[in-house]
Structures are given as structure tokens and as C-alpha cells.
Amino acid sequence: LSGLDPAQPYFQGTPIEVRLDKSDADFVDIIHTDSAPTIPNLGFGMTPAIGHIDFYPNGGKQMPGCGKNPVSQIVDLDGIWEGTRDFVACNHLRSYKYYSDSIIYPDGFLGYPCASYDLFQSGNCFPCPEEGCPNMGHYADKFKDKIKKDFVKLYLNTGEARDFPLWRYKVTVTLSGRSKVKGYVNVALYGSGGNTKQYQITKGTLKPDNTYTAYIDAEVNVGKVTKVKFLWNNNWINPTFPKLGAATITVEVGQNR
């Protein structure tokens, strides 16, 4: 049984007979997309974990792409009716949009077990544990025999618009060069499954021999990594033409470590 942002008003905090609960089916998975308090934030969805596994995409409160200005949201790509509904309950309705995207992406929407969204964002819950991470949405039940705990909270990030799934990578860059410079470092990944855009790994003072780490949520599952593109820039002309390179770049895939 999949709960798509189960309702908060009149249901949160009620006995399990009244609301959706893990006792309602052999396997209950939940997607929380609008779990900010109803008062004063008008969140429609429930906050507590109530299933066997509970997914909190983007932290579960504010979905990317839902903060658009009202006019662009009402006249949506999918037409005025779709746009008007999204304007009133954009976060709440993201739950079914993620679910429908998950049908087409069996390898997408990996949920990382973590104590909080902040810890997930800072990389503390990366990569997936040995038994793997469940996929949010249609294929969540593939995980049903691997659950060891009473409640499992899972975190992930999604895109702003379709297609929603993102794949998480840890990218570590060690710089080489003669002298430190100011600027930024970008990395793009190339692989058997496709290529990513450039992602910023660090900006500010770039010191040779220092190591910089970033967690990126890529718009494609690159598959087997075949090449990595490294770029640095300092946005202004430096008469000394400083040179900077990458001594090593390490890419860790969240899914299979």
C-alpha cells in the first residue's frame, strides 16, 4: 500500500484505526511531500513516519519547482486546470507526480536511510548501506524483505520538473599546481548511461594539494563512468597565467558504493 502524502488535517496524531498505518497492509510505503505544519504553513501532508518505509524527498516540506510565481504556475505546461491545482497544492500533488515518474525509472529515486534531511544533505548518510537503498514509488516493495527496523526514514533530492529522478554521487578532487588562486572548480561526469552537466565542487581559494568534496545530484544515471571533465576558472584575467590541474578525481556512486 503506497501513501501519497497522506493527509495531515484531521488525521495526524489520531489512533491508527482512523489513519493510514503500517498495520493496514503487509508492506506500507509513504511519500511525504507537504509535511510542514498545517498551521501556519498550510501543509496538507502528515509529518510522522507511519509506514514500514517513509520517504521524505527534498526533506518532505518544500518541493523544488513549487515556489514559482503564481502566474507561471497557473498557466502550466500541462494546461490551466493542472496549473491551478498546482498553485493551490503544489507540494501535496508532487507525491503522485514522483510516483508516476518512478514507474518509468526503476533505478531512480533512491532513498537514503538517515536521521534527518540536514545530515543527508551534508553527506553523512552516503553511500547506500550494504543491503542497498529502496526506490521511492512504484518499486519500493522490492525492498520489503530487507527491513530491519520499526520505522525507516529515507531522504533524497528530486528535480524541479519532469523528469524528476536524480542520482547522487560523491566527487572528490585533489588539486595540483604551483600556487594558490581564487576561483571555482567544476566537474562533469561521462558514462555508459549518459553525461551530466557541470557541477560546482568548490569556489573561493583553490590551494594545490588540497582536497575538495561535493555531493552532486545528477540528472542522469551515468552508469559506468568512462571519463571526468575538470574545469577551473577565476573569471578575471591574471597576467601571471596561473596553472591548476587535478591530481586525482574520485567518483563514488551512492547506489552501489
Short mmCIF file of N, CA and C in Angstrom, two decimals, residues 116-228:
data_model
loop_
_atom_site.label_atom_id
_atom_site.label_comp_id
_atom_site.label_asym_id
_atom_site.label_seq_id
_atom_site.Cartn_x
_atom_site.Cartn_y
_atom_site.Cartn_z
N SER A 116 18.08 12.70 9.55
CA SER A 116 17.45 13.97 9.20
C SER A 116 17.88 14.40 7.80
N TYR A 117 17.12 15.34 7.23
CA TYR A 117 17.44 15.85 5.89
C TYR A 117 18.76 16.62 5.90
N ASP A 118 19.02 17.37 6.98
CA ASP A 118 20.27 18.13 7.05
C ASP A 118 21.48 17.21 7.02
N LEU A 119 21.40 16.10 7.76
CA LEU A 119 22.51 15.14 7.76
C LEU A 119 22.67 14.52 6.38
N PHE A 120 21.54 14.23 5.72
CA PHE A 120 21.61 13.68 4.36
C PHE A 120 22.28 14.68 3.42
N GLN A 121 21.88 15.95 3.50
CA GLN A 121 22.44 16.98 2.60
C GLN A 121 23.93 17.12 2.78
N SER A 122 24.41 16.99 4.04
CA SER A 122 25.84 17.20 4.28
C SER A 122 26.66 15.95 3.97
N GLY A 123 26.00 14.87 3.51
CA GLY A 123 26.74 13.69 3.06
C GLY A 123 26.95 12.63 4.12
N ASN A 124 26.37 12.85 5.32
CA ASN A 124 26.59 11.89 6.41
C ASN A 124 25.98 10.51 6.14
N CYS A 125 24.98 10.43 5.28
CA CYS A 125 24.28 9.15 5.08
C CYS A 125 24.56 8.59 3.69
N PHE A 126 25.75 8.89 3.18
CA PHE A 126 26.17 8.43 1.86
C PHE A 126 27.33 7.47 2.05
N PRO A 127 27.45 6.40 1.27
CA PRO A 127 26.54 5.92 0.23
C PRO A 127 25.45 5.05 0.84
N CYS A 128 24.76 4.26 0.00
CA CYS A 128 23.74 3.34 0.50
C CYS A 128 24.38 2.29 1.40
N PRO A 129 23.63 1.80 2.41
CA PRO A 129 24.16 0.70 3.22
C PRO A 129 24.33 -0.56 2.37
N GLU A 130 24.94 -1.59 2.95
CA GLU A 130 25.27 -2.78 2.17
C GLU A 130 24.06 -3.42 1.49
N GLU A 131 22.92 -3.40 2.19
CA GLU A 131 21.73 -4.03 1.61
C GLU A 131 21.10 -3.16 0.52
N GLY A 132 21.69 -1.99 0.29
CA GLY A 132 21.18 -1.10 -0.76
C GLY A 132 20.16 -0.11 -0.21
N CYS A 133 19.64 0.72 -1.10
CA CYS A 133 18.62 1.71 -0.75
C CYS A 133 17.33 1.36 -1.49
N PRO A 134 16.18 1.54 -0.85
CA PRO A 134 14.93 1.32 -1.58
C PRO A 134 14.66 2.42 -2.59
N ASN A 135 13.87 2.11 -3.61
CA ASN A 135 13.48 3.11 -4.60
C ASN A 135 12.11 3.66 -4.21
N MET A 136 12.03 4.98 -4.10
CA MET A 136 10.75 5.61 -3.78
C MET A 136 9.75 5.37 -4.91
N GLY A 137 8.50 5.08 -4.54
CA GLY A 137 7.45 4.97 -5.55
C GLY A 137 7.10 3.53 -5.88
N HIS A 138 6.90 3.29 -7.17
CA HIS A 138 6.32 2.05 -7.65
C HIS A 138 7.11 0.81 -7.27
N TYR A 139 8.44 0.93 -7.18
CA TYR A 139 9.27 -0.25 -6.94
C TYR A 139 9.74 -0.36 -5.49
N ALA A 140 9.13 0.41 -4.59
CA ALA A 140 9.55 0.38 -3.18
C ALA A 140 9.41 -1.01 -2.59
N ASP A 141 8.43 -1.77 -3.07
CA ASP A 141 8.17 -3.07 -2.45
C ASP A 141 9.25 -4.11 -2.75
N LYS A 142 10.16 -3.80 -3.68
CA LYS A 142 11.30 -4.70 -3.91
C LYS A 142 12.14 -4.82 -2.63
N PHE A 143 11.94 -3.87 -1.73
CA PHE A 143 12.77 -3.79 -0.52
C PHE A 143 12.10 -4.45 0.68
N LYS A 144 10.92 -5.02 0.45
CA LYS A 144 10.11 -5.35 1.63
C LYS A 144 10.73 -6.40 2.57
N ASP A 145 11.58 -7.28 2.05
CA ASP A 145 12.16 -8.29 2.94
C ASP A 145 13.48 -7.85 3.58
N LYS A 146 13.90 -6.62 3.27
CA LYS A 146 15.19 -6.17 3.79
C LYS A 146 15.05 -5.23 4.99
N ILE A 147 13.81 -5.02 5.45
CA ILE A 147 13.61 -4.01 6.51
C ILE A 147 13.90 -4.63 7.87
N LYS A 148 14.78 -3.94 8.61
CA LYS A 148 15.18 -4.49 9.91
C LYS A 148 14.59 -3.66 11.06
N LYS A 149 14.27 -2.40 10.80
CA LYS A 149 13.84 -1.51 11.88
C LYS A 149 12.33 -1.26 11.82
N ASP A 150 11.80 -0.76 12.93
CA ASP A 150 10.37 -0.45 13.02
C ASP A 150 9.96 0.62 12.02
N PHE A 151 10.71 1.73 12.05
CA PHE A 151 10.41 2.84 11.14
C PHE A 151 11.70 3.21 10.42
N VAL A 152 11.61 3.39 9.12
CA VAL A 152 12.80 3.77 8.35
C VAL A 152 12.49 5.08 7.64
N LYS A 153 13.27 6.12 7.96
CA LYS A 153 13.10 7.41 7.28
C LYS A 153 14.15 7.51 6.19
N LEU A 154 13.69 7.84 4.98
CA LEU A 154 14.59 7.87 3.82
C LEU A 154 14.55 9.24 3.16
N TYR A 155 15.73 9.72 2.76
CA TYR A 155 15.82 11.05 2.17
C TYR A 155 16.45 10.99 0.78
N LEU A 156 16.06 11.94 -0.06
CA LEU A 156 16.59 12.04 -1.43
C LEU A 156 16.24 13.42 -1.96
N ASN A 157 16.87 13.79 -3.06
CA ASN A 157 16.51 15.04 -3.75
C ASN A 157 15.90 14.70 -5.11
N THR A 158 15.07 15.61 -5.61
CA THR A 158 14.47 15.43 -6.93
C THR A 158 14.68 16.68 -7.77
N GLY A 159 14.37 16.57 -9.06
CA GLY A 159 14.44 17.74 -9.94
C GLY A 159 13.25 18.66 -9.70
N GLU A 160 13.28 19.83 -10.36
CA GLU A 160 12.20 20.82 -10.22
C GLU A 160 11.00 20.48 -11.06
N ALA A 161 11.23 19.77 -12.16
CA ALA A 161 10.15 19.44 -13.10
C ALA A 161 10.45 18.07 -13.66
N ARG A 162 9.49 17.52 -14.41
CA ARG A 162 9.77 16.21 -15.00
C ARG A 162 10.94 16.34 -15.97
N ASP A 163 11.89 15.37 -16.04
CA ASP A 163 11.82 14.14 -15.27
C ASP A 163 12.43 14.36 -13.90
N PHE A 164 11.76 13.81 -12.89
CA PHE A 164 12.11 14.17 -11.51
C PHE A 164 13.32 13.44 -10.91
N PRO A 165 13.65 12.19 -11.30
CA PRO A 165 14.69 11.50 -10.54
C PRO A 165 16.09 12.09 -10.73
N LEU A 166 16.89 12.03 -9.65
CA LEU A 166 18.28 12.46 -9.67
C LEU A 166 19.13 11.33 -9.07
N TRP A 167 20.37 11.24 -9.50
CA TRP A 167 21.27 10.19 -9.00
C TRP A 167 22.42 10.85 -8.26
N ARG A 168 22.69 10.37 -7.03
CA ARG A 168 23.63 11.05 -6.14
C ARG A 168 25.04 10.47 -6.27
N TYR A 169 26.01 11.37 -6.38
CA TYR A 169 27.42 10.98 -6.47
C TYR A 169 28.24 11.82 -5.49
N LYS A 170 29.30 11.21 -4.98
CA LYS A 170 30.27 11.96 -4.19
C LYS A 170 31.50 12.18 -5.06
N VAL A 171 31.86 13.43 -5.26
CA VAL A 171 33.01 13.75 -6.12
C VAL A 171 34.08 14.42 -5.27
N THR A 172 35.27 13.83 -5.29
CA THR A 172 36.39 14.34 -4.52
C THR A 172 37.52 14.72 -5.47
N VAL A 173 37.98 15.97 -5.37
CA VAL A 173 39.02 16.47 -6.28
C VAL A 173 40.24 16.91 -5.46
N THR A 174 41.42 16.38 -5.81
CA THR A 174 42.67 16.88 -5.22
C THR A 174 43.38 17.69 -6.29
N LEU A 175 43.71 18.94 -5.94
CA LEU A 175 44.28 19.86 -6.93
C LEU A 175 45.80 19.74 -7.01
N SER A 176 46.33 20.09 -8.16
CA SER A 176 47.79 20.18 -8.29
C SER A 176 48.11 21.52 -8.95
N GLY A 177 49.29 22.04 -8.65
CA GLY A 177 49.69 23.33 -9.21
C GLY A 177 50.80 23.93 -8.38
N ARG A 178 51.21 25.13 -8.74
CA ARG A 178 52.35 25.75 -8.03
C ARG A 178 51.91 26.70 -6.92
N SER A 179 50.84 27.46 -7.21
CA SER A 179 50.46 28.48 -6.23
C SER A 179 48.94 28.53 -6.11
N LYS A 180 48.46 29.07 -4.99
CA LYS A 180 47.01 29.11 -4.78
C LYS A 180 46.40 30.25 -5.61
N VAL A 181 45.17 30.03 -6.04
CA VAL A 181 44.45 31.05 -6.81
C VAL A 181 43.02 31.11 -6.28
N LYS A 182 42.34 32.19 -6.61
CA LYS A 182 40.92 32.28 -6.29
C LYS A 182 40.13 31.85 -7.53
N GLY A 183 38.99 31.20 -7.31
CA GLY A 183 38.19 30.78 -8.45
C GLY A 183 37.23 29.68 -8.07
N TYR A 184 36.82 28.90 -9.07
CA TYR A 184 35.93 27.78 -8.79
C TYR A 184 36.34 26.57 -9.62
N VAL A 185 35.89 25.40 -9.15
CA VAL A 185 36.20 24.14 -9.83
C VAL A 185 34.88 23.47 -10.19
N ASN A 186 34.74 23.11 -11.46
CA ASN A 186 33.55 22.38 -11.93
C ASN A 186 33.96 21.00 -12.44
N VAL A 187 33.04 20.04 -12.27
CA VAL A 187 33.28 18.70 -12.78
C VAL A 187 32.02 18.19 -13.48
N ALA A 188 32.20 17.53 -14.63
CA ALA A 188 31.09 16.86 -15.32
C ALA A 188 31.46 15.38 -15.45
N LEU A 189 30.45 14.51 -15.36
CA LEU A 189 30.68 13.07 -15.44
C LEU A 189 30.19 12.53 -16.77
N TYR A 190 30.95 11.61 -17.35
CA TYR A 190 30.57 10.95 -18.60
C TYR A 190 30.54 9.46 -18.35
N GLY A 191 29.53 8.78 -18.88
CA GLY A 191 29.46 7.34 -18.64
C GLY A 191 28.61 6.61 -19.66
N SER A 192 28.50 5.29 -19.42
CA SER A 192 27.77 4.44 -20.36
C SER A 192 26.29 4.79 -20.43
N GLY A 193 25.78 5.43 -19.36
CA GLY A 193 24.35 5.77 -19.35
C GLY A 193 24.05 7.19 -19.77
N GLY A 194 25.10 8.00 -20.00
CA GLY A 194 24.88 9.39 -20.40
C GLY A 194 25.85 10.32 -19.70
N ASN A 195 25.73 11.61 -20.00
CA ASN A 195 26.65 12.60 -19.44
C ASN A 195 25.88 13.62 -18.60
N THR A 196 26.56 14.17 -17.59
CA THR A 196 25.91 15.19 -16.76
C THR A 196 26.34 16.58 -17.22
N LYS A 197 25.63 17.57 -16.72
CA LYS A 197 26.10 18.95 -16.90
C LYS A 197 27.26 19.19 -15.93
N GLN A 198 27.82 20.38 -15.93
CA GLN A 198 28.91 20.69 -14.99
C GLN A 198 28.33 20.99 -13.60
N TYR A 199 28.99 20.47 -12.57
CA TYR A 199 28.60 20.75 -11.19
C TYR A 199 29.76 21.41 -10.47
N GLN A 200 29.44 22.43 -9.67
CA GLN A 200 30.49 23.13 -8.94
C GLN A 200 30.91 22.30 -7.73
N ILE A 201 32.21 22.05 -7.60
CA ILE A 201 32.72 21.26 -6.48
C ILE A 201 33.15 22.19 -5.35
N THR A 202 33.74 23.33 -5.70
CA THR A 202 34.15 24.28 -4.67
C THR A 202 34.35 25.65 -5.33
N LYS A 203 34.33 26.70 -4.50
CA LYS A 203 34.72 28.02 -5.01
C LYS A 203 35.39 28.79 -3.88
N GLY A 204 36.18 29.79 -4.25
CA GLY A 204 36.95 30.53 -3.24
C GLY A 204 38.43 30.34 -3.50
N THR A 205 39.20 30.18 -2.42
CA THR A 205 40.65 29.98 -2.57
C THR A 205 40.92 28.53 -2.94
N LEU A 206 41.63 28.33 -4.05
CA LEU A 206 41.96 26.98 -4.52
C LEU A 206 43.44 26.73 -4.24
N LYS A 207 43.71 25.76 -3.37
CA LYS A 207 45.10 25.51 -2.99
C LYS A 207 45.56 24.17 -3.56
N PRO A 208 46.70 24.16 -4.25
CA PRO A 208 47.27 22.90 -4.72
C PRO A 208 47.47 21.93 -3.54
N ASP A 209 47.28 20.65 -3.80
CA ASP A 209 47.38 19.56 -2.82
C ASP A 209 46.19 19.48 -1.86
N ASN A 210 45.31 20.49 -1.88
CA ASN A 210 44.10 20.39 -1.06
C ASN A 210 43.07 19.51 -1.75
N THR A 211 42.21 18.90 -0.92
CA THR A 211 41.16 18.02 -1.45
C THR A 211 39.81 18.65 -1.17
N TYR A 212 38.95 18.67 -2.19
CA TYR A 212 37.62 19.28 -2.07
C TYR A 212 36.57 18.23 -2.41
N THR A 213 35.49 18.20 -1.64
CA THR A 213 34.46 17.19 -1.81
C THR A 213 33.09 17.84 -2.00
N ALA A 214 32.30 17.29 -2.89
CA ALA A 214 30.92 17.75 -3.05
C ALA A 214 30.03 16.54 -3.33
N TYR A 215 28.77 16.66 -2.91
CA TYR A 215 27.76 15.65 -3.25
C TYR A 215 26.89 16.24 -4.33
N ILE A 216 26.80 15.55 -5.46
CA ILE A 216 26.00 16.10 -6.55
C ILE A 216 24.82 15.18 -6.84
N ASP A 217 23.71 15.78 -7.18
CA ASP A 217 22.52 15.04 -7.58
C ASP A 217 22.37 15.24 -9.08
N ALA A 218 22.81 14.24 -9.85
CA ALA A 218 22.89 14.38 -11.30
C ALA A 218 21.57 14.01 -11.95
N GLU A 219 21.32 14.63 -13.09
CA GLU A 219 20.04 14.44 -13.79
C GLU A 219 20.01 13.15 -14.62
N VAL A 220 21.17 12.46 -14.70
CA VAL A 220 21.18 11.16 -15.39
C VAL A 220 21.93 10.15 -14.53
N ASN A 221 21.59 8.89 -14.73
CA ASN A 221 22.35 7.80 -14.13
C ASN A 221 23.49 7.51 -15.12
N VAL A 222 24.71 7.96 -14.80
CA VAL A 222 25.79 7.87 -15.79
C VAL A 222 26.26 6.44 -16.03
N GLY A 223 25.83 5.51 -15.19
CA GLY A 223 26.26 4.12 -15.39
C GLY A 223 27.73 3.96 -15.09
N LYS A 224 28.43 3.21 -15.91
CA LYS A 224 29.87 3.03 -15.71
C LYS A 224 30.58 4.31 -16.15
N VAL A 225 31.32 4.93 -15.22
CA VAL A 225 31.99 6.20 -15.53
C VAL A 225 33.14 5.95 -16.51
N THR A 226 33.12 6.66 -17.63
CA THR A 226 34.18 6.48 -18.62
C THR A 226 35.16 7.66 -18.64
N LYS A 227 34.65 8.85 -18.24
CA LYS A 227 35.57 9.99 -18.22
C LYS A 227 35.00 11.09 -17.34
N VAL A 228 35.89 11.93 -16.84
CA VAL A 228 35.51 13.05 -15.97
C VAL A 228 36.11 14.32 -16.55
#
